[in-house]
mmCIF file of C-alpha atoms in Angstrom:
data_model
loop_
_atom_site.group_PDB
_atom_site.id
_atom_site.type_symbol
_atom_site.label_atom_id
_atom_site.label_comp_id
_atom_site.label_asym_id
_atom_site.label_seq_id
_atom_site.Cartn_x
_atom_site.Cartn_y
_atom_site.Cartn_z
ATOM 1 C CA MET A 784 106.458 89.102 168.828
ATOM 2 C CA GLU A 785 105.895 87.798 165.224
ATOM 3 C CA HIS A 786 102.369 88.232 165.923
ATOM 4 C CA SER A 787 103.163 92.062 166.152
ATOM 5 C CA ILE A 788 105.485 92.300 163.291
ATOM 6 C CA LEU A 789 102.540 90.568 161.192
ATOM 7 C CA CYS A 790 99.880 92.917 162.330
ATOM 8 C CA LYS A 791 102.432 95.977 161.503
ATOM 9 C CA ASN A 792 103.077 94.471 158.173
ATOM 10 C CA LEU A 793 99.428 94.192 157.589
ATOM 11 C CA SER A 794 98.610 97.314 158.816
ATOM 12 C CA TYR A 795 101.624 99.413 156.658
ATOM 13 C CA ASN A 796 100.393 97.328 153.611
ATOM 14 C CA ARG A 797 96.828 98.586 154.338
ATOM 15 C CA ILE A 798 98.295 102.236 154.164
ATOM 16 C CA LEU A 799 99.651 101.200 151.269
ATOM 17 C CA ASP A 800 96.856 99.976 149.771
ATOM 18 C CA ASN A 801 94.920 103.200 150.664
ATOM 19 C CA TYR A 802 97.299 105.841 149.199
ATOM 20 C CA GLY A 803 97.265 103.828 145.794
ATOM 21 C CA TRP A 804 93.716 104.388 145.342
ATOM 22 C CA LEU A 805 93.782 108.126 146.353
ATOM 23 C CA PHE A 806 96.550 108.646 143.895
ATOM 24 C CA ILE A 807 94.541 106.637 140.793
ATOM 25 C CA SER A 808 91.240 107.710 142.389
ATOM 26 C CA PHE A 809 91.480 111.303 140.282
ATOM 27 C CA ALA A 810 92.107 109.152 137.002
ATOM 28 C CA LEU A 811 89.313 106.555 138.037
ATOM 29 C CA MET A 812 87.091 109.813 138.342
ATOM 30 C CA LEU A 813 87.564 111.237 135.049
ATOM 31 C CA LEU A 814 87.324 107.637 133.333
ATOM 32 C CA VAL A 815 83.530 107.153 135.141
ATOM 33 C CA ILE A 816 82.888 110.787 133.866
ATOM 34 C CA PHE A 817 84.356 110.721 130.355
ATOM 35 C CA LEU A 818 84.096 107.040 129.624
ATOM 36 C CA PHE A 819 81.401 104.958 131.381
ATOM 37 C CA TYR A 820 78.765 107.631 132.004
ATOM 38 C CA PRO A 821 78.519 108.544 128.310
ATOM 39 C CA ILE A 822 78.545 104.728 127.556
ATOM 40 C CA VAL A 823 75.765 103.791 129.736
ATOM 41 C CA TYR A 824 73.580 107.227 128.923
ATOM 42 C CA SER A 825 73.744 106.794 125.171
ATOM 43 C CA PHE A 826 72.405 103.014 125.721
ATOM 44 C CA TYR A 827 69.740 104.396 127.844
ATOM 45 C CA LEU A 828 69.413 107.397 125.162
ATOM 46 C CA SER A 829 68.570 104.671 122.189
ATOM 47 C CA PHE A 830 65.525 104.119 124.139
ATOM 48 C CA THR A 831 64.026 107.376 124.290
ATOM 49 C CA SER A 832 62.802 109.806 121.830
ATOM 50 C CA SER A 833 64.441 113.433 122.084
ATOM 51 C CA LYS A 834 63.415 116.959 120.740
ATOM 52 C CA GLY A 835 65.810 119.157 122.262
ATOM 53 C CA ILE A 836 65.643 118.736 126.000
ATOM 54 C CA VAL A 837 62.234 116.671 126.194
ATOM 55 C CA GLN A 838 62.725 112.965 126.187
ATOM 56 C CA LYS A 839 60.523 110.273 125.900
ATOM 57 C CA PHE A 840 60.560 106.767 126.708
ATOM 58 C CA ILE A 841 59.641 104.262 123.492
ATOM 59 C CA GLY A 842 61.621 101.065 124.161
ATOM 60 C CA PHE A 843 62.855 99.770 120.927
ATOM 61 C CA GLU A 844 60.959 101.822 118.507
ATOM 62 C CA ASN A 845 64.259 103.319 117.703
ATOM 63 C CA TYR A 846 66.020 99.999 116.684
ATOM 64 C CA ILE A 847 62.443 98.882 114.819
ATOM 65 C CA LYS A 848 62.406 102.400 112.811
ATOM 66 C CA LEU A 849 66.066 101.353 111.487
ATOM 67 C CA PHE A 850 64.630 98.782 109.161
ATOM 68 C CA ASN A 851 62.647 101.062 107.501
ATOM 69 C CA ASP A 852 64.825 103.731 107.442
ATOM 70 C CA GLN A 853 65.968 104.090 103.521
ATOM 71 C CA MET A 854 69.043 106.524 104.453
ATOM 72 C CA PHE A 855 70.189 104.061 107.112
ATOM 73 C CA LEU A 856 70.343 101.478 104.991
ATOM 74 C CA LEU A 857 72.214 103.324 102.653
ATOM 75 C CA ALA A 858 74.578 104.031 104.899
ATOM 76 C CA LEU A 859 74.674 100.298 106.131
ATOM 77 C CA LYS A 860 75.180 99.302 102.581
ATOM 78 C CA ASN A 861 78.246 101.977 101.826
ATOM 79 C CA THR A 862 79.889 101.041 104.896
ATOM 80 C CA PHE A 863 80.055 97.655 104.194
ATOM 81 C CA THR A 864 80.975 97.811 100.499
ATOM 82 C CA ILE A 865 83.855 100.079 101.490
ATOM 83 C CA LEU A 866 84.827 97.380 104.481
ATOM 84 C CA ILE A 867 84.617 94.192 101.973
ATOM 85 C CA ILE A 868 86.674 95.763 99.386
ATOM 86 C CA GLN A 869 89.293 98.399 100.880
ATOM 87 C CA VAL A 870 90.640 96.185 104.101
ATOM 88 C CA PRO A 871 91.365 93.232 102.644
ATOM 89 C CA ILE A 872 93.200 95.088 99.544
ATOM 90 C CA MET A 873 94.721 97.292 102.198
ATOM 91 C CA LEU A 874 95.934 95.069 104.533
ATOM 92 C CA PHE A 875 97.256 92.576 101.807
ATOM 93 C CA LEU A 876 99.312 95.472 100.033
ATOM 94 C CA ALA A 877 100.518 96.300 103.458
ATOM 95 C CA LEU A 878 101.588 92.582 103.976
ATOM 96 C CA ILE A 879 103.560 92.353 100.944
ATOM 97 C CA LEU A 880 105.388 95.909 101.164
ATOM 98 C CA ALA A 881 106.241 94.646 104.578
ATOM 99 C CA ASP A 882 107.705 91.573 103.441
ATOM 100 C CA ILE A 883 109.482 93.088 100.240
ATOM 101 C CA LEU A 884 111.099 96.095 102.949
ATOM 102 C CA ASN A 885 112.364 93.444 105.489
ATOM 103 C CA ASP A 886 114.784 92.127 102.853
ATOM 104 C CA LYS A 887 118.110 93.217 104.044
ATOM 105 C CA ASN A 888 119.313 93.053 100.420
ATOM 106 C CA ILE A 889 117.192 96.298 99.493
ATOM 107 C CA LYS A 890 119.010 99.219 99.957
ATOM 108 C CA PHE A 891 117.814 102.408 101.096
ATOM 109 C CA ARG A 892 114.927 100.405 103.066
ATOM 110 C CA GLY A 893 114.497 103.322 105.722
ATOM 111 C CA PHE A 894 113.906 105.816 102.641
ATOM 112 C CA PHE A 895 111.230 103.547 101.502
ATOM 113 C CA ARG A 896 109.455 102.669 104.327
ATOM 114 C CA THR A 897 109.090 106.405 105.664
ATOM 115 C CA GLY A 898 107.860 107.462 101.946
ATOM 116 C CA ILE A 899 105.176 104.483 102.435
ATOM 117 C CA PHE A 900 104.152 105.576 106.169
ATOM 118 C CA LEU A 901 104.022 109.221 105.394
ATOM 119 C CA PRO A 902 100.334 109.448 104.221
ATOM 120 C CA THR A 903 99.746 108.421 107.564
ATOM 121 C CA VAL A 904 100.756 111.557 109.390
ATOM 122 C CA THR A 905 99.790 113.836 106.255
ATOM 123 C CA SER A 906 96.845 116.366 107.124
ATOM 124 C CA LEU A 907 93.700 114.589 105.705
ATOM 125 C CA VAL A 908 92.390 118.037 104.563
ATOM 126 C CA ALA A 909 95.646 118.452 102.455
ATOM 127 C CA THR A 910 94.958 115.103 101.251
ATOM 128 C CA ALA A 911 91.477 115.627 100.369
ATOM 129 C CA VAL A 912 92.312 118.483 98.536
ATOM 130 C CA LEU A 913 94.981 116.816 96.402
ATOM 131 C CA PHE A 914 92.705 113.766 95.690
ATOM 132 C CA LYS A 915 89.914 116.281 94.655
ATOM 133 C CA MET A 916 92.637 117.783 92.474
ATOM 134 C CA MET A 917 93.902 114.612 91.005
ATOM 135 C CA PHE A 918 90.599 113.159 90.655
ATOM 136 C CA SER A 919 88.900 116.151 88.869
ATOM 137 C CA LEU A 920 87.659 115.631 85.005
ATOM 138 C CA ASP A 921 90.557 117.462 83.862
ATOM 139 C CA GLY A 922 93.228 115.851 86.943
ATOM 140 C CA LEU A 923 96.303 114.186 86.832
ATOM 141 C CA VAL A 924 94.795 110.872 86.757
ATOM 142 C CA ASN A 925 92.439 111.259 83.976
ATOM 143 C CA THR A 926 95.217 113.049 81.890
ATOM 144 C CA ILE A 927 98.165 110.646 82.090
ATOM 145 C CA LEU A 928 95.608 107.696 81.744
ATOM 146 C CA LEU A 929 93.987 109.489 78.614
ATOM 147 C CA LYS A 930 97.517 110.041 77.327
ATOM 148 C CA LEU A 931 98.586 106.427 77.666
ATOM 149 C CA HIS A 932 95.297 105.364 75.455
ATOM 150 C CA LEU A 933 93.795 103.729 78.132
ATOM 151 C CA LEU A 934 90.759 105.917 78.381
ATOM 152 C CA LYS A 935 88.882 107.512 75.573
ATOM 153 C CA GLU A 936 86.924 110.010 77.856
ATOM 154 C CA PRO A 937 87.991 111.245 81.061
ATOM 155 C CA ILE A 938 86.033 109.210 84.131
ATOM 156 C CA PRO A 939 84.030 111.456 86.538
ATOM 157 C CA TRP A 940 85.920 109.834 89.495
ATOM 158 C CA LEU A 941 84.032 112.382 92.049
ATOM 159 C CA LEU A 942 80.609 112.954 89.732
ATOM 160 C CA ASP A 943 79.552 109.232 89.566
ATOM 161 C CA PRO A 944 78.203 107.036 92.424
ATOM 162 C CA PHE A 945 80.134 104.148 91.385
ATOM 163 C CA TRP A 946 83.432 105.818 90.657
ATOM 164 C CA ALA A 947 83.491 108.376 93.939
ATOM 165 C CA LYS A 948 83.576 105.214 96.374
ATOM 166 C CA ILE A 949 86.544 103.879 94.004
ATOM 167 C CA THR A 950 88.267 107.083 94.447
ATOM 168 C CA LEU A 951 87.777 107.060 98.248
ATOM 169 C CA ILE A 952 88.826 103.397 98.706
ATOM 170 C CA ILE A 953 91.994 104.296 96.788
ATOM 171 C CA GLY A 954 92.438 107.450 99.266
ATOM 172 C CA MET A 955 91.769 105.319 101.846
ATOM 173 C CA THR A 956 94.182 102.653 101.028
ATOM 174 C CA TRP A 957 96.763 105.268 99.993
ATOM 175 C CA ARG A 958 96.259 106.977 103.432
ATOM 176 C CA TRP A 959 96.158 103.421 105.791
ATOM 177 C CA THR A 960 98.524 101.030 103.842
ATOM 178 C CA GLY A 961 101.706 102.253 105.394
ATOM 179 C CA TYR A 962 100.122 102.470 108.892
ATOM 180 C CA ASN A 963 99.197 98.797 108.889
ATOM 181 C CA MET A 964 102.577 98.025 107.288
ATOM 182 C CA VAL A 965 104.672 99.248 110.078
ATOM 183 C CA PHE A 966 102.866 96.413 112.364
ATOM 184 C CA TYR A 967 103.654 93.839 110.076
ATOM 185 C CA LEU A 968 107.404 95.107 110.127
ATOM 186 C CA SER A 969 107.383 94.808 113.589
ATOM 187 C CA GLY A 970 106.367 91.159 113.413
ATOM 188 C CA LEU A 971 108.946 90.499 110.914
ATOM 189 C CA GLN A 972 111.687 91.576 113.024
ATOM 190 C CA ASN A 973 110.932 88.643 115.661
ATOM 191 C CA ILE A 974 110.441 85.650 113.062
ATOM 192 C CA PRO A 975 113.875 83.721 113.139
ATOM 193 C CA TYR A 976 115.858 84.555 109.308
ATOM 194 C CA ASP A 977 117.133 80.606 110.139
ATOM 195 C CA LEU A 978 113.763 80.053 108.855
ATOM 196 C CA TYR A 979 114.117 81.587 105.524
ATOM 197 C CA GLU A 980 117.336 80.064 104.913
ATOM 198 C CA SER A 981 116.351 76.568 105.732
ATOM 199 C CA ALA A 982 113.216 77.064 103.573
ATOM 200 C CA ALA A 983 115.571 78.440 100.656
ATOM 201 C CA ILE A 984 117.603 75.136 101.313
ATOM 202 C CA ASP A 985 115.040 72.982 100.767
ATOM 203 C CA GLY A 986 114.179 74.524 97.943
ATOM 204 C CA ALA A 987 110.982 76.757 98.754
ATOM 205 C CA ASN A 988 110.917 79.959 96.674
ATOM 206 C CA LYS A 989 110.057 83.735 98.031
ATOM 207 C CA ILE A 990 106.515 82.695 97.052
ATOM 208 C CA GLN A 991 106.072 79.740 99.111
ATOM 209 C CA GLN A 992 107.846 81.358 102.154
ATOM 210 C CA PHE A 993 105.854 83.952 102.252
ATOM 211 C CA PHE A 994 102.571 81.557 102.139
ATOM 212 C CA TYR A 995 103.993 78.993 104.527
ATOM 213 C CA ILE A 996 106.316 81.203 107.013
ATOM 214 C CA THR A 997 105.657 84.601 107.012
ATOM 215 C CA ILE A 998 101.842 84.553 106.900
ATOM 216 C CA PRO A 999 101.641 81.793 109.552
ATOM 217 C CA MET A 1000 104.114 83.949 111.923
ATOM 218 C CA LEU A 1001 102.563 87.109 111.543
ATOM 219 C CA LYS A 1002 98.656 85.363 112.280
ATOM 220 C CA PRO A 1003 98.241 87.181 115.427
ATOM 221 C CA ILE A 1004 99.131 90.794 114.111
ATOM 222 C CA ILE A 1005 97.113 89.905 110.753
ATOM 223 C CA ILE A 1006 94.321 89.195 113.211
ATOM 224 C CA PHE A 1007 94.788 92.392 115.099
ATOM 225 C CA THR A 1008 94.853 94.652 112.054
ATOM 226 C CA THR A 1009 91.996 92.963 110.723
ATOM 227 C CA ILE A 1010 90.046 93.836 113.849
ATOM 228 C CA MET A 1011 91.180 97.452 114.024
ATOM 229 C CA SER A 1012 90.800 98.132 110.445
ATOM 230 C CA THR A 1013 87.473 96.556 110.560
ATOM 231 C CA ILE A 1014 86.335 99.044 113.726
ATOM 232 C CA GLY A 1015 87.988 102.072 111.892
ATOM 233 C CA THR A 1016 86.225 101.303 108.767
ATOM 234 C CA LEU A 1017 82.409 101.089 110.483
ATOM 235 C CA GLN A 1018 83.278 104.426 112.206
ATOM 236 C CA LEU A 1019 84.272 106.025 108.782
ATOM 237 C CA PHE A 1020 84.077 109.794 108.900
ATOM 238 C CA ASP A 1021 86.667 111.927 107.970
ATOM 239 C CA GLU A 1022 87.451 110.689 104.260
ATOM 240 C CA PRO A 1023 83.716 110.632 102.898
ATOM 241 C CA ILE A 1024 83.147 114.304 104.420
ATOM 242 C CA ASN A 1025 86.332 115.806 102.722
ATOM 243 C CA LEU A 1026 86.202 113.890 99.566
ATOM 244 C CA SER A 1027 82.172 114.882 99.057
ATOM 245 C CA SER A 1028 81.954 117.861 97.082
ATOM 246 C CA GLY A 1029 79.721 120.131 99.569
ATOM 247 C CA GLY A 1030 80.688 118.405 102.922
ATOM 248 C CA VAL A 1031 77.915 118.363 105.656
ATOM 249 C CA THR A 1032 76.040 121.320 104.562
ATOM 250 C CA ALA A 1033 75.291 119.632 101.229
ATOM 251 C CA SER A 1034 72.350 117.682 100.323
ATOM 252 C CA SER A 1035 74.129 114.671 99.783
ATOM 253 C CA VAL A 1036 77.137 113.136 100.938
ATOM 254 C CA GLY A 1037 79.211 112.693 97.660
ATOM 255 C CA PRO A 1038 76.656 112.027 94.207
ATOM 256 C CA GLY A 1039 73.845 110.247 95.497
ATOM 257 C CA ASN A 1040 74.755 109.855 98.826
ATOM 258 C CA SER A 1041 77.578 107.154 97.551
ATOM 259 C CA LEU A 1042 79.918 108.690 100.309
ATOM 260 C CA LEU A 1043 77.407 108.333 103.169
ATOM 261 C CA THR A 1044 78.729 106.187 105.843
ATOM 262 C CA LEU A 1045 76.847 105.192 109.350
ATOM 263 C CA SER A 1046 79.468 107.743 111.475
ATOM 264 C CA VAL A 1047 78.306 110.322 108.745
ATOM 265 C CA TYR A 1048 74.655 109.763 109.100
ATOM 266 C CA ILE A 1049 74.860 109.895 112.914
ATOM 267 C CA TYR A 1050 76.582 113.390 112.665
ATOM 268 C CA ASN A 1051 73.518 114.202 109.944
ATOM 269 C CA LEU A 1052 71.261 113.081 112.599
ATOM 270 C CA VAL A 1053 72.484 115.351 115.541
ATOM 271 C CA PHE A 1054 74.147 118.549 113.864
ATOM 272 C CA LYS A 1055 72.418 118.551 110.213
ATOM 273 C CA TYR A 1056 68.915 117.521 110.171
ATOM 274 C CA MET A 1057 66.383 118.162 113.072
ATOM 275 C CA PRO A 1058 68.444 116.688 116.289
ATOM 276 C CA ASN A 1059 67.149 113.527 117.147
ATOM 277 C CA PHE A 1060 69.584 112.355 120.071
ATOM 278 C CA GLY A 1061 67.715 108.745 120.779
ATOM 279 C CA TYR A 1062 67.472 107.825 117.445
ATOM 280 C CA ALA A 1063 71.213 108.671 116.244
ATOM 281 C CA ALA A 1064 72.190 106.952 119.498
ATOM 282 C CA ALA A 1065 70.755 104.216 118.437
ATOM 283 C CA VAL A 1066 72.403 103.964 115.158
ATOM 284 C CA SER A 1067 75.629 104.653 117.048
ATOM 285 C CA TYR A 1068 74.913 101.423 118.798
ATOM 286 C CA VAL A 1069 74.370 99.270 115.699
ATOM 287 C CA ILE A 1070 77.698 99.956 114.805
ATOM 288 C CA VAL A 1071 78.930 98.763 118.497
ATOM 289 C CA PHE A 1072 76.892 95.419 117.777
ATOM 290 C CA ILE A 1073 78.269 94.669 114.474
ATOM 291 C CA THR A 1074 81.819 95.510 115.450
ATOM 292 C CA ALA A 1075 81.288 93.178 118.095
ATOM 293 C CA ILE A 1076 79.631 90.176 116.080
ATOM 294 C CA LEU A 1077 82.288 90.782 113.289
ATOM 295 C CA THR A 1078 85.071 90.510 115.751
ATOM 296 C CA PHE A 1079 83.435 87.431 117.414
ATOM 297 C CA ILE A 1080 83.236 85.883 113.783
ATOM 298 C CA GLN A 1081 86.941 86.674 113.080
ATOM 299 C CA PHE A 1082 88.336 85.182 116.341
ATOM 300 C CA LYS A 1083 86.241 82.144 115.911
ATOM 301 C CA VAL A 1084 87.615 81.708 111.782
ATOM 302 C CA VAL A 1085 91.197 81.808 112.837
ATOM 303 C CA GLY A 1086 90.940 80.348 116.147
ATOM 304 C CA GLU A 1087 90.401 81.809 119.757
ATOM 305 C CA LYS A 1088 94.140 80.445 120.586
ATOM 306 C CA GLU A 1089 95.648 82.872 118.159
#
């Protein structure tokens, strides 16, 4: 009797398992077609030389070619320059703003939080137009700096390679600081307020509380935002395209290709120059390899347990 009941239960569970696979089969099929297959095929593509529909397997030649490609090296340099400067500034500002706006004594906290987060959901095209107007030679930024006698002559923000990068960094920081601030705010809600009260009783000031309580307690979220910001910067495309004077149809992306990033270069290889899908795929996988290495380093630096 017990044996027959057990068999029925096993049969019933097997039927449920089959129905379960049936229900998720369509989603799995879509994942295979639109995610897994493109990843595998693009990796194979990076070992080929393609002209139109004609493909030829060439092994590692595309990857070897990268070391002598001046445009690729420039895009790599620009991307890492933006990554090293912009990401730490943005995350530190987001952390400070989150800590300030988490204070219960500040009035209109919701208003300030919404205002700082608002650039994240603002149209990128509208943001680019606004920044082009503000940072033009006779724009608002130069006008204010000249009236304050901080400058003797206007800065060519979007006409000089150095200042074009600064403008891009300012724009990205303005746009994404509020996005990361929200993550830190959510983490701060889980830190017991008793810790700060105890620290204050022991004589710790606000700065000491920030470095010895807030930052250690937010370590997992800081790691997460650092990794996500690193990935986003290595894939940077929209901001440089929209801020460059002529966009993808111009001879260069920004003055002297100062805003050329790896993702923009991939786009140029496929849609702007003579299409070379194999070489573009190789550049794409360079981004994947760099992202994997930087993520691994970040985990090792901060500790795997975190």
